[in-house]
PDB file as gemmi writes it, atoms N, CA and C in Angstrom:
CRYST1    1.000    1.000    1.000  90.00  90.00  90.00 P 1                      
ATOM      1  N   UNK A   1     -14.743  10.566  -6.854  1.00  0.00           N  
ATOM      2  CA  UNK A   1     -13.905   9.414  -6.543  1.00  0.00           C  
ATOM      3  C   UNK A   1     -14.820   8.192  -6.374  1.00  0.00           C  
ATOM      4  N   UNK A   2     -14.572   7.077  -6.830  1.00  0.00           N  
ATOM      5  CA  UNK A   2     -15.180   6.114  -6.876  1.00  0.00           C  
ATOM      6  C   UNK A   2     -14.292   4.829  -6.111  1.00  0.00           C  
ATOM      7  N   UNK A   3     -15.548   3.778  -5.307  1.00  0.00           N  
ATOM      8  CA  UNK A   3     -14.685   2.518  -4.721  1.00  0.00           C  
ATOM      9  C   UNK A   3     -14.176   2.851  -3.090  1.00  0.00           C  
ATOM     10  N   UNK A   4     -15.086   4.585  -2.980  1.00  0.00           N  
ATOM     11  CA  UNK A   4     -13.930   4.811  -1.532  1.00  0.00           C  
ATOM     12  C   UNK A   4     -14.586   3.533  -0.191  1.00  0.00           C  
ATOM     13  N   UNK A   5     -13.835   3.480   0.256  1.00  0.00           N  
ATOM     14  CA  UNK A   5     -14.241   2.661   1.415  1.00  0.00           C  
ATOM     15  C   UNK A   5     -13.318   1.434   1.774  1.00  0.00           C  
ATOM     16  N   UNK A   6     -13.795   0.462   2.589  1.00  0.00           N  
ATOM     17  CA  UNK A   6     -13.364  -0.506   2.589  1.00  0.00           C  
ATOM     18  C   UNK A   6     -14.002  -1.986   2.246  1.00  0.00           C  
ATOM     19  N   UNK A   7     -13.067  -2.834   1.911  1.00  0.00           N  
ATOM     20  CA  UNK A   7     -13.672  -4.024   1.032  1.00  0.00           C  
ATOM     21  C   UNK A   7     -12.623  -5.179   0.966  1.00  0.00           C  
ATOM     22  N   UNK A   8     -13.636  -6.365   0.536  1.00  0.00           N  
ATOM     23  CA  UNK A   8     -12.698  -7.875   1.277  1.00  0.00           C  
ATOM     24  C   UNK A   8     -12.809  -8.754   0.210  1.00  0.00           C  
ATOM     25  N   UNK A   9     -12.448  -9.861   0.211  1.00  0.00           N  
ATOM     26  CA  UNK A   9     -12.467 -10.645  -0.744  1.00  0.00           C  
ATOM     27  C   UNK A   9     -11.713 -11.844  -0.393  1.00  0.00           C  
ATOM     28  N   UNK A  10     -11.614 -13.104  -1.111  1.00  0.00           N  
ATOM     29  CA  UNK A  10     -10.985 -14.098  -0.608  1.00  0.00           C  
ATOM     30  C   UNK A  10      -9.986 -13.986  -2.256  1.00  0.00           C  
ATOM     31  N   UNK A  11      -9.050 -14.533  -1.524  1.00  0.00           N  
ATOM     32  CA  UNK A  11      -7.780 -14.734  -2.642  1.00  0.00           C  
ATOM     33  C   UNK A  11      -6.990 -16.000  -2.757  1.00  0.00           C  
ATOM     34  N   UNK A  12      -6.910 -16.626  -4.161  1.00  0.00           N  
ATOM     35  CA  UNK A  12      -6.021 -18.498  -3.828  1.00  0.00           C  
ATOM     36  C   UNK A  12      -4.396 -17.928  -4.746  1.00  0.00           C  
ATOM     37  N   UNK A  13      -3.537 -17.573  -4.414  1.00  0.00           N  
ATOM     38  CA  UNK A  13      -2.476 -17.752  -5.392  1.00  0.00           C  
ATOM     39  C   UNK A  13      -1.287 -19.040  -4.101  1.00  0.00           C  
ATOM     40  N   UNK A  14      -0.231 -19.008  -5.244  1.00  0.00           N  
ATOM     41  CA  UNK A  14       0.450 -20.135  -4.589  1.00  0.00           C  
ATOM     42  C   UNK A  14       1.482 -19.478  -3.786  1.00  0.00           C  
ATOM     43  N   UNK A  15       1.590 -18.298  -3.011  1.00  0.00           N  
ATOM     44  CA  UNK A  15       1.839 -17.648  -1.959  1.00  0.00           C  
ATOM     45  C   UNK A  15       1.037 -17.364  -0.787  1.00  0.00           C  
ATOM     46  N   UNK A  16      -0.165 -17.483  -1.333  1.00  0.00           N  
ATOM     47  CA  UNK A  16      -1.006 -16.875  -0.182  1.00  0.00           C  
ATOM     48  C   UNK A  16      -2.369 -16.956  -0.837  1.00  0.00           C  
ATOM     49  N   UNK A  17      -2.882 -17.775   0.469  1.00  0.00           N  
ATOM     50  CA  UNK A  17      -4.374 -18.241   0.343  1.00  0.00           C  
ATOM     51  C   UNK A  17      -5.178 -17.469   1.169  1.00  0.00           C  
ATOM     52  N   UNK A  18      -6.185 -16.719   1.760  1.00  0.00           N  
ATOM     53  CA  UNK A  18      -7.037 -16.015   2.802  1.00  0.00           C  
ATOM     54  C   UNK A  18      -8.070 -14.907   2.220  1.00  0.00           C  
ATOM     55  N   UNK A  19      -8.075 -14.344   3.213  1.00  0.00           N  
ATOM     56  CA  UNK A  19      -8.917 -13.060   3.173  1.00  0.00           C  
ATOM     57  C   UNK A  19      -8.178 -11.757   2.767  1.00  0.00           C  
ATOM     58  N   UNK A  20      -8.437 -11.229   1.863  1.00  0.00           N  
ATOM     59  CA  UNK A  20      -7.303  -9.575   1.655  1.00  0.00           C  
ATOM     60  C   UNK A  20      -8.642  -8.487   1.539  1.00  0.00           C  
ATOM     61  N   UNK A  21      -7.780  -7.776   2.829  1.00  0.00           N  
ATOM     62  CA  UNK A  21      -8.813  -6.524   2.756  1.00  0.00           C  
ATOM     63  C   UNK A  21      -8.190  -5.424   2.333  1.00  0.00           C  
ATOM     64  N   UNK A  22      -9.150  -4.511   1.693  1.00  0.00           N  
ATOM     65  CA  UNK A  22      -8.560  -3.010   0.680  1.00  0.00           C  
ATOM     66  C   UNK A  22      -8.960  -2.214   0.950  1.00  0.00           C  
ATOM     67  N   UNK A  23      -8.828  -1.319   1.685  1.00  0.00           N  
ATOM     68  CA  UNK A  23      -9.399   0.158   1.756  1.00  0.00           C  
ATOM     69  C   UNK A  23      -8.937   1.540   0.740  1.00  0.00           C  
ATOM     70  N   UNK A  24     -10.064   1.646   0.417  1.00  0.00           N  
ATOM     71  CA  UNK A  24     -10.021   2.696  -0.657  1.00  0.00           C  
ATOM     72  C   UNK A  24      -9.819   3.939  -0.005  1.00  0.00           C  
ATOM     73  N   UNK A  25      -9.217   5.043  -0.048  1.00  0.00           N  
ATOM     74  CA  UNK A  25      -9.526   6.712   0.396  1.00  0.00           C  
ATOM     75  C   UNK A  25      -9.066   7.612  -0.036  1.00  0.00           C  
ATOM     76  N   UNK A  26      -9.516   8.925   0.207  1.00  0.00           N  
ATOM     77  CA  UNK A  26      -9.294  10.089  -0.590  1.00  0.00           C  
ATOM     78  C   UNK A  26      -8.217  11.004   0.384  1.00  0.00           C  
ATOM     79  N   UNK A  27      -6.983  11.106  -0.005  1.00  0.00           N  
ATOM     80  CA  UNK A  27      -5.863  11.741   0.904  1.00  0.00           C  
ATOM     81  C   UNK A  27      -5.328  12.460   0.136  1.00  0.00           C  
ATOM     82  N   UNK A  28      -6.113  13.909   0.437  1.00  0.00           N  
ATOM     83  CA  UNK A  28      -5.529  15.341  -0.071  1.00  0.00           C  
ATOM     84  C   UNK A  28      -6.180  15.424  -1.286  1.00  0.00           C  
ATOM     85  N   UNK A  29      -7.056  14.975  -2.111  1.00  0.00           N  
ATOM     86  CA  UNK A  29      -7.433  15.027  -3.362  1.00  0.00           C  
ATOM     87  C   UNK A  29      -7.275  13.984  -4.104  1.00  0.00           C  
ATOM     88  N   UNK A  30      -6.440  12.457  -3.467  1.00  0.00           N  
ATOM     89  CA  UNK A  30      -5.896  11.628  -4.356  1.00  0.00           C  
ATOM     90  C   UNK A  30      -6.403  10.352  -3.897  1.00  0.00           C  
ATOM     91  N   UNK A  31      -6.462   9.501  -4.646  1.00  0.00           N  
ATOM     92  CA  UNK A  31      -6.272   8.087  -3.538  1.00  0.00           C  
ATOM     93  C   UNK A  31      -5.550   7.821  -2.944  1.00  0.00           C  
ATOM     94  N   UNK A  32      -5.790   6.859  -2.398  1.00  0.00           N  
ATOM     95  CA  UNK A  32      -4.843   6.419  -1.309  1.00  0.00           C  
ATOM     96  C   UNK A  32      -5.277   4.775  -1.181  1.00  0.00           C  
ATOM     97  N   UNK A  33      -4.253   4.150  -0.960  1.00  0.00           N  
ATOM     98  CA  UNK A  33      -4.846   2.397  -0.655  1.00  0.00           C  
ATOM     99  C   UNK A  33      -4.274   1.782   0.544  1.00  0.00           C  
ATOM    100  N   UNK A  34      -5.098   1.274   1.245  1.00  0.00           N  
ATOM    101  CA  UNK A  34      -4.442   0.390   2.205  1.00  0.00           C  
ATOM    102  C   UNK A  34      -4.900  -1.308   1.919  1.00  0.00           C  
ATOM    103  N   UNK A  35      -3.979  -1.992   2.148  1.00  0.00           N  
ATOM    104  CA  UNK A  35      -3.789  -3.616   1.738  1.00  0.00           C  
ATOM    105  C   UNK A  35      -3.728  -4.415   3.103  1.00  0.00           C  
ATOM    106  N   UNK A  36      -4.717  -5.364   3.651  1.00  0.00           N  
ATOM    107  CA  UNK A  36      -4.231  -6.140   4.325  1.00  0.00           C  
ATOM    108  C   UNK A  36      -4.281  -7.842   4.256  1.00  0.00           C  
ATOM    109  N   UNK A  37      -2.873  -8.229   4.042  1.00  0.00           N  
ATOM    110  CA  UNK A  37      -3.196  -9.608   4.135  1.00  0.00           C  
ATOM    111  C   UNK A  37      -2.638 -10.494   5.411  1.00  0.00           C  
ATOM    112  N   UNK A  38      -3.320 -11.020   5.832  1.00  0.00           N  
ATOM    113  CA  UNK A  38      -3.147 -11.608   7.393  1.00  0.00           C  
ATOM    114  C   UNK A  38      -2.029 -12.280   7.268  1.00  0.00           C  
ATOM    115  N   UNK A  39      -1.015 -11.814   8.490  1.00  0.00           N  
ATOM    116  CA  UNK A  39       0.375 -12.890   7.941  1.00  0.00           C  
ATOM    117  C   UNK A  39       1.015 -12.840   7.073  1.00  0.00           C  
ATOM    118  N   UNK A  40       1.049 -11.569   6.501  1.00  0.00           N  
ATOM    119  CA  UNK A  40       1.957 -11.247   5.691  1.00  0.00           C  
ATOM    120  C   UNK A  40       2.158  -9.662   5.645  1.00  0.00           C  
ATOM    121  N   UNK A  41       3.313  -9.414   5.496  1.00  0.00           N  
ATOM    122  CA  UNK A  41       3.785  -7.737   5.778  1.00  0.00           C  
ATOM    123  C   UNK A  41       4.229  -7.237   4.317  1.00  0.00           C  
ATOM    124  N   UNK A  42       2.994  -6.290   3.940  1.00  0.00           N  
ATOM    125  CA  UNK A  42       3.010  -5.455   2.719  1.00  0.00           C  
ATOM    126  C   UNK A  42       4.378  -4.732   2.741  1.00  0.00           C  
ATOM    127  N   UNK A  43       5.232  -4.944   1.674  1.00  0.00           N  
ATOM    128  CA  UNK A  43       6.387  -3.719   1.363  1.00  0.00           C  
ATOM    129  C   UNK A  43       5.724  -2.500   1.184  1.00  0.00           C  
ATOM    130  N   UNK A  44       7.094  -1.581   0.919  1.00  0.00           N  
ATOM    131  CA  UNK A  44       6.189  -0.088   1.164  1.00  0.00           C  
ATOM    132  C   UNK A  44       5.796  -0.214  -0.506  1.00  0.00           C  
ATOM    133  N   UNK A  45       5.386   0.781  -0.784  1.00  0.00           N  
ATOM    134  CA  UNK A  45       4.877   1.445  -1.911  1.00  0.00           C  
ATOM    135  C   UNK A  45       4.240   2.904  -2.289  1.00  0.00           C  
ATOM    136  N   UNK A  46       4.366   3.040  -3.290  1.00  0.00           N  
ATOM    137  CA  UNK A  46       4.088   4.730  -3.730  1.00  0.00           C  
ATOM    138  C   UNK A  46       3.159   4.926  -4.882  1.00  0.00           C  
ATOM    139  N   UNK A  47       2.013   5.147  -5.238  1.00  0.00           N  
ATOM    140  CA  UNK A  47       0.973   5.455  -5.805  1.00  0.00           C  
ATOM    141  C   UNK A  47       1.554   6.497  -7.030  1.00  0.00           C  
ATOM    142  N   UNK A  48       1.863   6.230  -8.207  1.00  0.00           N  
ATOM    143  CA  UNK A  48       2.472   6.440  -9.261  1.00  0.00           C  
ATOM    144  C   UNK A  48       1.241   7.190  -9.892  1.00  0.00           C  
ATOM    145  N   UNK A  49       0.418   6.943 -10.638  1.00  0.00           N  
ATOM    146  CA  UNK A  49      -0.383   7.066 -11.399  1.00  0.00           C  
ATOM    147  C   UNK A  49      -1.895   6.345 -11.542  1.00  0.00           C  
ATOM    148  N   UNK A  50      -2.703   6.977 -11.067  1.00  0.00           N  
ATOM    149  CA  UNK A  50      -4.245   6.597 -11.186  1.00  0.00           C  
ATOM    150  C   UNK A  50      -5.017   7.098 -12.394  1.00  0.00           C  
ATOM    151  N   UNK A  51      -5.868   6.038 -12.618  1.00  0.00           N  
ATOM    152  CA  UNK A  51      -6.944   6.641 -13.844  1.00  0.00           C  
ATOM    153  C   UNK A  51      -8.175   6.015 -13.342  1.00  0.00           C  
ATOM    154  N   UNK A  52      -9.293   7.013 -13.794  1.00  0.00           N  
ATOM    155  CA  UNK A  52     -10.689   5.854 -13.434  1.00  0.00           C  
ATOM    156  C   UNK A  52     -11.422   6.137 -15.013  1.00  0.00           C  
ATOM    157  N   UNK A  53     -11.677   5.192 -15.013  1.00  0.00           N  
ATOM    158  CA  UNK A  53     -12.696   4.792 -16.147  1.00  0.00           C  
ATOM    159  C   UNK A  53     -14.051   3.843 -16.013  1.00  0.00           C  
ATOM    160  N   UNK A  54     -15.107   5.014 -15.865  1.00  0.00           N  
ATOM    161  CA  UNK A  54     -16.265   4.692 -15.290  1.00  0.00           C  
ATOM    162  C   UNK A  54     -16.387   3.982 -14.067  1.00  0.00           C  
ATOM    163  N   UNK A  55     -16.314   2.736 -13.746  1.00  0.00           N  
ATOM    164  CA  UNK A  55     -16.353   2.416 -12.345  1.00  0.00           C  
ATOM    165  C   UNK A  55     -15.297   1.580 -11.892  1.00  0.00           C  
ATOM    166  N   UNK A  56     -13.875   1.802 -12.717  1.00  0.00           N  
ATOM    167  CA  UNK A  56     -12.813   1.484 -12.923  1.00  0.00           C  
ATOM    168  C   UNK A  56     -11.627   1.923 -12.450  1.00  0.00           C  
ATOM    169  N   UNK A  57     -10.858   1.656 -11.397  1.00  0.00           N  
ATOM    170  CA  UNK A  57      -9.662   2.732 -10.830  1.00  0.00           C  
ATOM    171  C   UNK A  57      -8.627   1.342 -11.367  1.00  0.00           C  
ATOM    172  N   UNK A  58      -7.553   2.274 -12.089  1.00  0.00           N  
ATOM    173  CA  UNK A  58      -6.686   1.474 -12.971  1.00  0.00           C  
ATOM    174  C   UNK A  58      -5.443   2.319 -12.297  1.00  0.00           C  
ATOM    175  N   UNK A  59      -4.548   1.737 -11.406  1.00  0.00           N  
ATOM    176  CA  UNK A  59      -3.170   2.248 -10.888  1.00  0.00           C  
ATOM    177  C   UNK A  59      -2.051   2.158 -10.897  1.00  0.00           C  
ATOM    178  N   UNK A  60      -0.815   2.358 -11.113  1.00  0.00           N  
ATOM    179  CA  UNK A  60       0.266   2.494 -11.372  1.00  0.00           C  
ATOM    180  C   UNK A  60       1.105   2.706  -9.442  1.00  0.00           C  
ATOM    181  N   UNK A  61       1.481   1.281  -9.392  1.00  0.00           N  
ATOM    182  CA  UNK A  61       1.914   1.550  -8.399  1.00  0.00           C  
ATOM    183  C   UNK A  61       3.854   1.206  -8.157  1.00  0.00           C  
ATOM    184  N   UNK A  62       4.218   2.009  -7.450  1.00  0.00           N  
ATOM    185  CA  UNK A  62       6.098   1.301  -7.062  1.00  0.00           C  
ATOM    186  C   UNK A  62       6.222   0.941  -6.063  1.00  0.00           C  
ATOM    187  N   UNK A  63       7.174  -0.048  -6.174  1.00  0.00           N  
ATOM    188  CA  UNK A  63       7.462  -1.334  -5.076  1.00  0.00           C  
ATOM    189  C   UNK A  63       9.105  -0.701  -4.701  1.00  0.00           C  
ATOM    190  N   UNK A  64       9.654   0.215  -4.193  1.00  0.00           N  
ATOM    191  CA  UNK A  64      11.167   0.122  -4.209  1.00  0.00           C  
ATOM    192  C   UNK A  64      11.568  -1.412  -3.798  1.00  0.00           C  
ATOM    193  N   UNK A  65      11.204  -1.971  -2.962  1.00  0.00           N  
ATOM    194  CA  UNK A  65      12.158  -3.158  -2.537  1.00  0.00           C  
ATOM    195  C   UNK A  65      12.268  -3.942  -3.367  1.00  0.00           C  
ATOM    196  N   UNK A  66      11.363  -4.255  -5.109  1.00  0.00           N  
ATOM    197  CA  UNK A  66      11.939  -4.618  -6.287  1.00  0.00           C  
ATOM    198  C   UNK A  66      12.126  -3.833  -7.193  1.00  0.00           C  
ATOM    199  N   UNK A  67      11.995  -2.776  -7.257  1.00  0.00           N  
ATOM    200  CA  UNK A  67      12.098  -1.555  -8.061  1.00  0.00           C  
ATOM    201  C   UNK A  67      11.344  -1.836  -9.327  1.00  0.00           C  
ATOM    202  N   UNK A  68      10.207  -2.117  -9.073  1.00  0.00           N  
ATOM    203  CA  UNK A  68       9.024  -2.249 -10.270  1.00  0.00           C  
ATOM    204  C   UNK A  68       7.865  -1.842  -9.853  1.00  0.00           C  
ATOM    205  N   UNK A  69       7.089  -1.583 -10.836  1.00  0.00           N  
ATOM    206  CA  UNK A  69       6.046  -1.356 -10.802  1.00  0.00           C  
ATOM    207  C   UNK A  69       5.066  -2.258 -10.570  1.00  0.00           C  
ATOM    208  N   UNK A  70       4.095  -2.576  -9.934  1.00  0.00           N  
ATOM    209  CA  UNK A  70       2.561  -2.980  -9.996  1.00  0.00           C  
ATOM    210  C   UNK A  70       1.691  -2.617 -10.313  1.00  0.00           C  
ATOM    211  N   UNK A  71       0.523  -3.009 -11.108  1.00  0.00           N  
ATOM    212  CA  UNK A  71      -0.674  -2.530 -11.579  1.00  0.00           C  
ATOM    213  C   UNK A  71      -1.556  -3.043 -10.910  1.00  0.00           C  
ATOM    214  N   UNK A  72      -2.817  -2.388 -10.595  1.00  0.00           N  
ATOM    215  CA  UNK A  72      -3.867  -2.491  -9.820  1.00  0.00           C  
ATOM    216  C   UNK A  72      -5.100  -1.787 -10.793  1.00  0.00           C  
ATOM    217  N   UNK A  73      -5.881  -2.536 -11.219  1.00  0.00           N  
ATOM    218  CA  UNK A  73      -7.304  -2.899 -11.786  1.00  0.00           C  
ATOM    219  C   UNK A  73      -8.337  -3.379 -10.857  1.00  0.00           C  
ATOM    220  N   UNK A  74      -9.574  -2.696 -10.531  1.00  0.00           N  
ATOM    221  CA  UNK A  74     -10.720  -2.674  -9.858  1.00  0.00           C  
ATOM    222  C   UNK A  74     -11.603  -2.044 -10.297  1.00  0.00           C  
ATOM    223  N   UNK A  75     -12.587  -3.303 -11.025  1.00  0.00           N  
ATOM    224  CA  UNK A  75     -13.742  -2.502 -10.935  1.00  0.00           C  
ATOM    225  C   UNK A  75     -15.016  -2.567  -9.940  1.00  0.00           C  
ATOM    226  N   UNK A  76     -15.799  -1.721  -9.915  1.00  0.00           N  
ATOM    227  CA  UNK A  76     -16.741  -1.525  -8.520  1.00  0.00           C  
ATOM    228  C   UNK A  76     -17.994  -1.155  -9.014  1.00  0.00           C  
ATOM    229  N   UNK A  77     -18.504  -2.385  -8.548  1.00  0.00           N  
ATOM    230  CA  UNK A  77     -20.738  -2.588  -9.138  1.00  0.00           C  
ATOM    231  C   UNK A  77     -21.179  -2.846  -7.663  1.00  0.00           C  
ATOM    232  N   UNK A  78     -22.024  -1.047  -7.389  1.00  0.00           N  
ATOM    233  CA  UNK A  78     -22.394  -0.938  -6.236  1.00  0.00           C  
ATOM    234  C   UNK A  78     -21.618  -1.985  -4.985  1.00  0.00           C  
ATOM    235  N   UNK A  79     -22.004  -3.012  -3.692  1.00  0.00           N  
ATOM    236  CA  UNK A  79     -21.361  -3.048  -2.950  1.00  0.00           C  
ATOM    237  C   UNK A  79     -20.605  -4.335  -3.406  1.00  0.00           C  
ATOM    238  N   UNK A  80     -20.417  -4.630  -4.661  1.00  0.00           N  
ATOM    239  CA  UNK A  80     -19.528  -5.495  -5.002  1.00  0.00           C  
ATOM    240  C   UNK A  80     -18.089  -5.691  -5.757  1.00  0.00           C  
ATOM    241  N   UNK A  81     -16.935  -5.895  -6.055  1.00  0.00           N  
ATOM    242  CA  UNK A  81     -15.679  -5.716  -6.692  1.00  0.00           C  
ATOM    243  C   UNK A  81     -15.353  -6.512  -7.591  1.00  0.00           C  
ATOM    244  N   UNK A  82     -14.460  -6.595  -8.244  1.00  0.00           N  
ATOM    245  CA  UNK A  82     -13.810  -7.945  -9.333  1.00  0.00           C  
ATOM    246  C   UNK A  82     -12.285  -6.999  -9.666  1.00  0.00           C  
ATOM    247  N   UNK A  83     -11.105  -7.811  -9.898  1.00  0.00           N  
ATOM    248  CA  UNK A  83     -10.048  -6.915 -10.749  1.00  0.00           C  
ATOM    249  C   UNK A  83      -9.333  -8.510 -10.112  1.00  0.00           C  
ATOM    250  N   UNK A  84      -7.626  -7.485 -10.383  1.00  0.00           N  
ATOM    251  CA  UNK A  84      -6.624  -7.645 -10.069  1.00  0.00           C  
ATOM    252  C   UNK A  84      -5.271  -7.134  -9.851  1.00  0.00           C  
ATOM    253  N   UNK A  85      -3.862  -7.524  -9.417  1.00  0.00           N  
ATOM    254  CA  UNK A  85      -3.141  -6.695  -8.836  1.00  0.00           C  
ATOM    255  C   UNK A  85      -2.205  -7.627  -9.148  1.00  0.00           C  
ATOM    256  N   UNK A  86      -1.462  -7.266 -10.061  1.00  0.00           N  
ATOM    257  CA  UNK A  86      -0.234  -7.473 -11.130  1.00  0.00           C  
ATOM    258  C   UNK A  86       0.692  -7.087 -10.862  1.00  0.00           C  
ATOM    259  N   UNK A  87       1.556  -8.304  -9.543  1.00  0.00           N  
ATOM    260  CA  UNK A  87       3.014  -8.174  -9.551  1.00  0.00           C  
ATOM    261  C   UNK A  87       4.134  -8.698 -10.223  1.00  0.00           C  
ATOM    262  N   UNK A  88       5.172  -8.103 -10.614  1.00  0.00           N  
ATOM    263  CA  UNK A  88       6.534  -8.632 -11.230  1.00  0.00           C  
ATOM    264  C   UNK A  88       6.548  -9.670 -10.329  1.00  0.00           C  
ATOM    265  N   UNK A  89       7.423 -10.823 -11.283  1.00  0.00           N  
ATOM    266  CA  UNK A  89       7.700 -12.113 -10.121  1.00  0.00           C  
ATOM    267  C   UNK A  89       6.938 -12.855  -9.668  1.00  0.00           C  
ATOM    268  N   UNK A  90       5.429 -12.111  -9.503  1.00  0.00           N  
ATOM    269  CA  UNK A  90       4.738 -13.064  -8.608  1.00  0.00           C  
ATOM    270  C   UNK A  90       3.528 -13.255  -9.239  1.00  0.00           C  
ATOM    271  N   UNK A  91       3.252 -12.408 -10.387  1.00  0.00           N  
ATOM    272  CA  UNK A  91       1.816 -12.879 -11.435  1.00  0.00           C  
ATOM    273  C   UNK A  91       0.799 -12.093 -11.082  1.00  0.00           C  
ATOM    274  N   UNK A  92      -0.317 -12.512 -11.495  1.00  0.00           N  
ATOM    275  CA  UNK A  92      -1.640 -11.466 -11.539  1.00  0.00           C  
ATOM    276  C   UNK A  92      -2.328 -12.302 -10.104  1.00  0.00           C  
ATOM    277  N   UNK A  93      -2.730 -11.488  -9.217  1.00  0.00           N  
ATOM    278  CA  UNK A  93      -3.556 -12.104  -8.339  1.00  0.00           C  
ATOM    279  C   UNK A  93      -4.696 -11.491  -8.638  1.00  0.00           C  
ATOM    280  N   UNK A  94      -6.225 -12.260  -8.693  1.00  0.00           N  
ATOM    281  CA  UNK A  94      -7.070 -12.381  -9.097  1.00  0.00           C  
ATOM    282  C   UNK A  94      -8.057 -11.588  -8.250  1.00  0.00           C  
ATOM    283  N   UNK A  95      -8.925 -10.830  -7.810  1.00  0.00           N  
ATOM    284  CA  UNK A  95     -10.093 -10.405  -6.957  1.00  0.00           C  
ATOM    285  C   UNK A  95     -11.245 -10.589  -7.556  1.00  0.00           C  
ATOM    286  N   UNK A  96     -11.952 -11.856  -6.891  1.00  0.00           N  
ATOM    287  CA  UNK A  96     -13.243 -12.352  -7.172  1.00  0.00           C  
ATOM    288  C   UNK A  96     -13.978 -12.554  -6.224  1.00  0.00           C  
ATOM    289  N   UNK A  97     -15.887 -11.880  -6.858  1.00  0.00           N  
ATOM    290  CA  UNK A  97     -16.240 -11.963  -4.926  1.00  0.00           C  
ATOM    291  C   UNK A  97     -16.192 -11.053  -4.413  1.00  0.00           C  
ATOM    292  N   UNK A  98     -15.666  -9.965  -4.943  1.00  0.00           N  
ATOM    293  CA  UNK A  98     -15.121  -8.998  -3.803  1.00  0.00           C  
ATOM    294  C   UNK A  98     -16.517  -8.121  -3.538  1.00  0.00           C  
ATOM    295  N   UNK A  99     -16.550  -7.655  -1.847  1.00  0.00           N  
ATOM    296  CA  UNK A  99     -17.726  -7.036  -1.194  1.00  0.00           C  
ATOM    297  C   UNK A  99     -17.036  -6.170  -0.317  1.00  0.00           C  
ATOM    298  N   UNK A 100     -18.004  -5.072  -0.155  1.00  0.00           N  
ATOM    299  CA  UNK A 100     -17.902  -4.103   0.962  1.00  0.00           C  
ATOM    300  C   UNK A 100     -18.232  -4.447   2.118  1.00  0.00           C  
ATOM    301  N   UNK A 101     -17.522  -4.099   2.523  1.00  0.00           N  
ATOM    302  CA  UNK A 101     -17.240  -4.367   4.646  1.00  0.00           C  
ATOM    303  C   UNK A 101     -18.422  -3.045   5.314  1.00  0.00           C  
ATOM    304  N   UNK A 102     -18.860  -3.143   6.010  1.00  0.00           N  
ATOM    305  CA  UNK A 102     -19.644  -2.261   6.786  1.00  0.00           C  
ATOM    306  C   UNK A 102     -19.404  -0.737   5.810  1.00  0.00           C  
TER     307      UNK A 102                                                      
END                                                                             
């Protein structure tokens, strides 16, 4: 498993400007993600489908409260990140910058 841990980054879309932190982990054999953005309350979601490709975790995630899917792209160069996280409605938010937390 690759990316496990936790990790931060600053984010500009025209919803939400700050800090978003991501924790990566391994629950039961699988990933698992946790999202935090300050001041704002993540809907639920359900981890559909993961792939990694080399240092690449590419995810398939569901949103019931719009009943779509999101995609989540991250790639991970030692303690640093880059991707993004592709919602319906609301566009690609960008992760640039991104670093590991302790």
């Amino acid at each position: 498993m690759i990316g496990l841990g936790k990790w931060g980054c600053h984010v500009d879309t025209m919803f939400f400007s700050g800090d978003v932190e991501l924790t990566v982990k391994e629950k039961d054999g699988e990933y698992d993600f946790d999202v935090v953005l300050p001041g704002i309350d993540i809907p639920s979601y359900e981890v559909k489908d993961i792939e990694e490709d080399d240092d690449t975790i590419i995810a398939t995630i569901y949103v019931p409260d719009i009943n779509k899917d999101a995609e989540l792209n991250v790639t991970f160069d030692g303690d640093t990140f880059s991707g993004f996280l592709k919602i319906p409605f609301l566009g690609k938010i960008k992760f640039k910058d991104g670093y590991k937390i302790g």
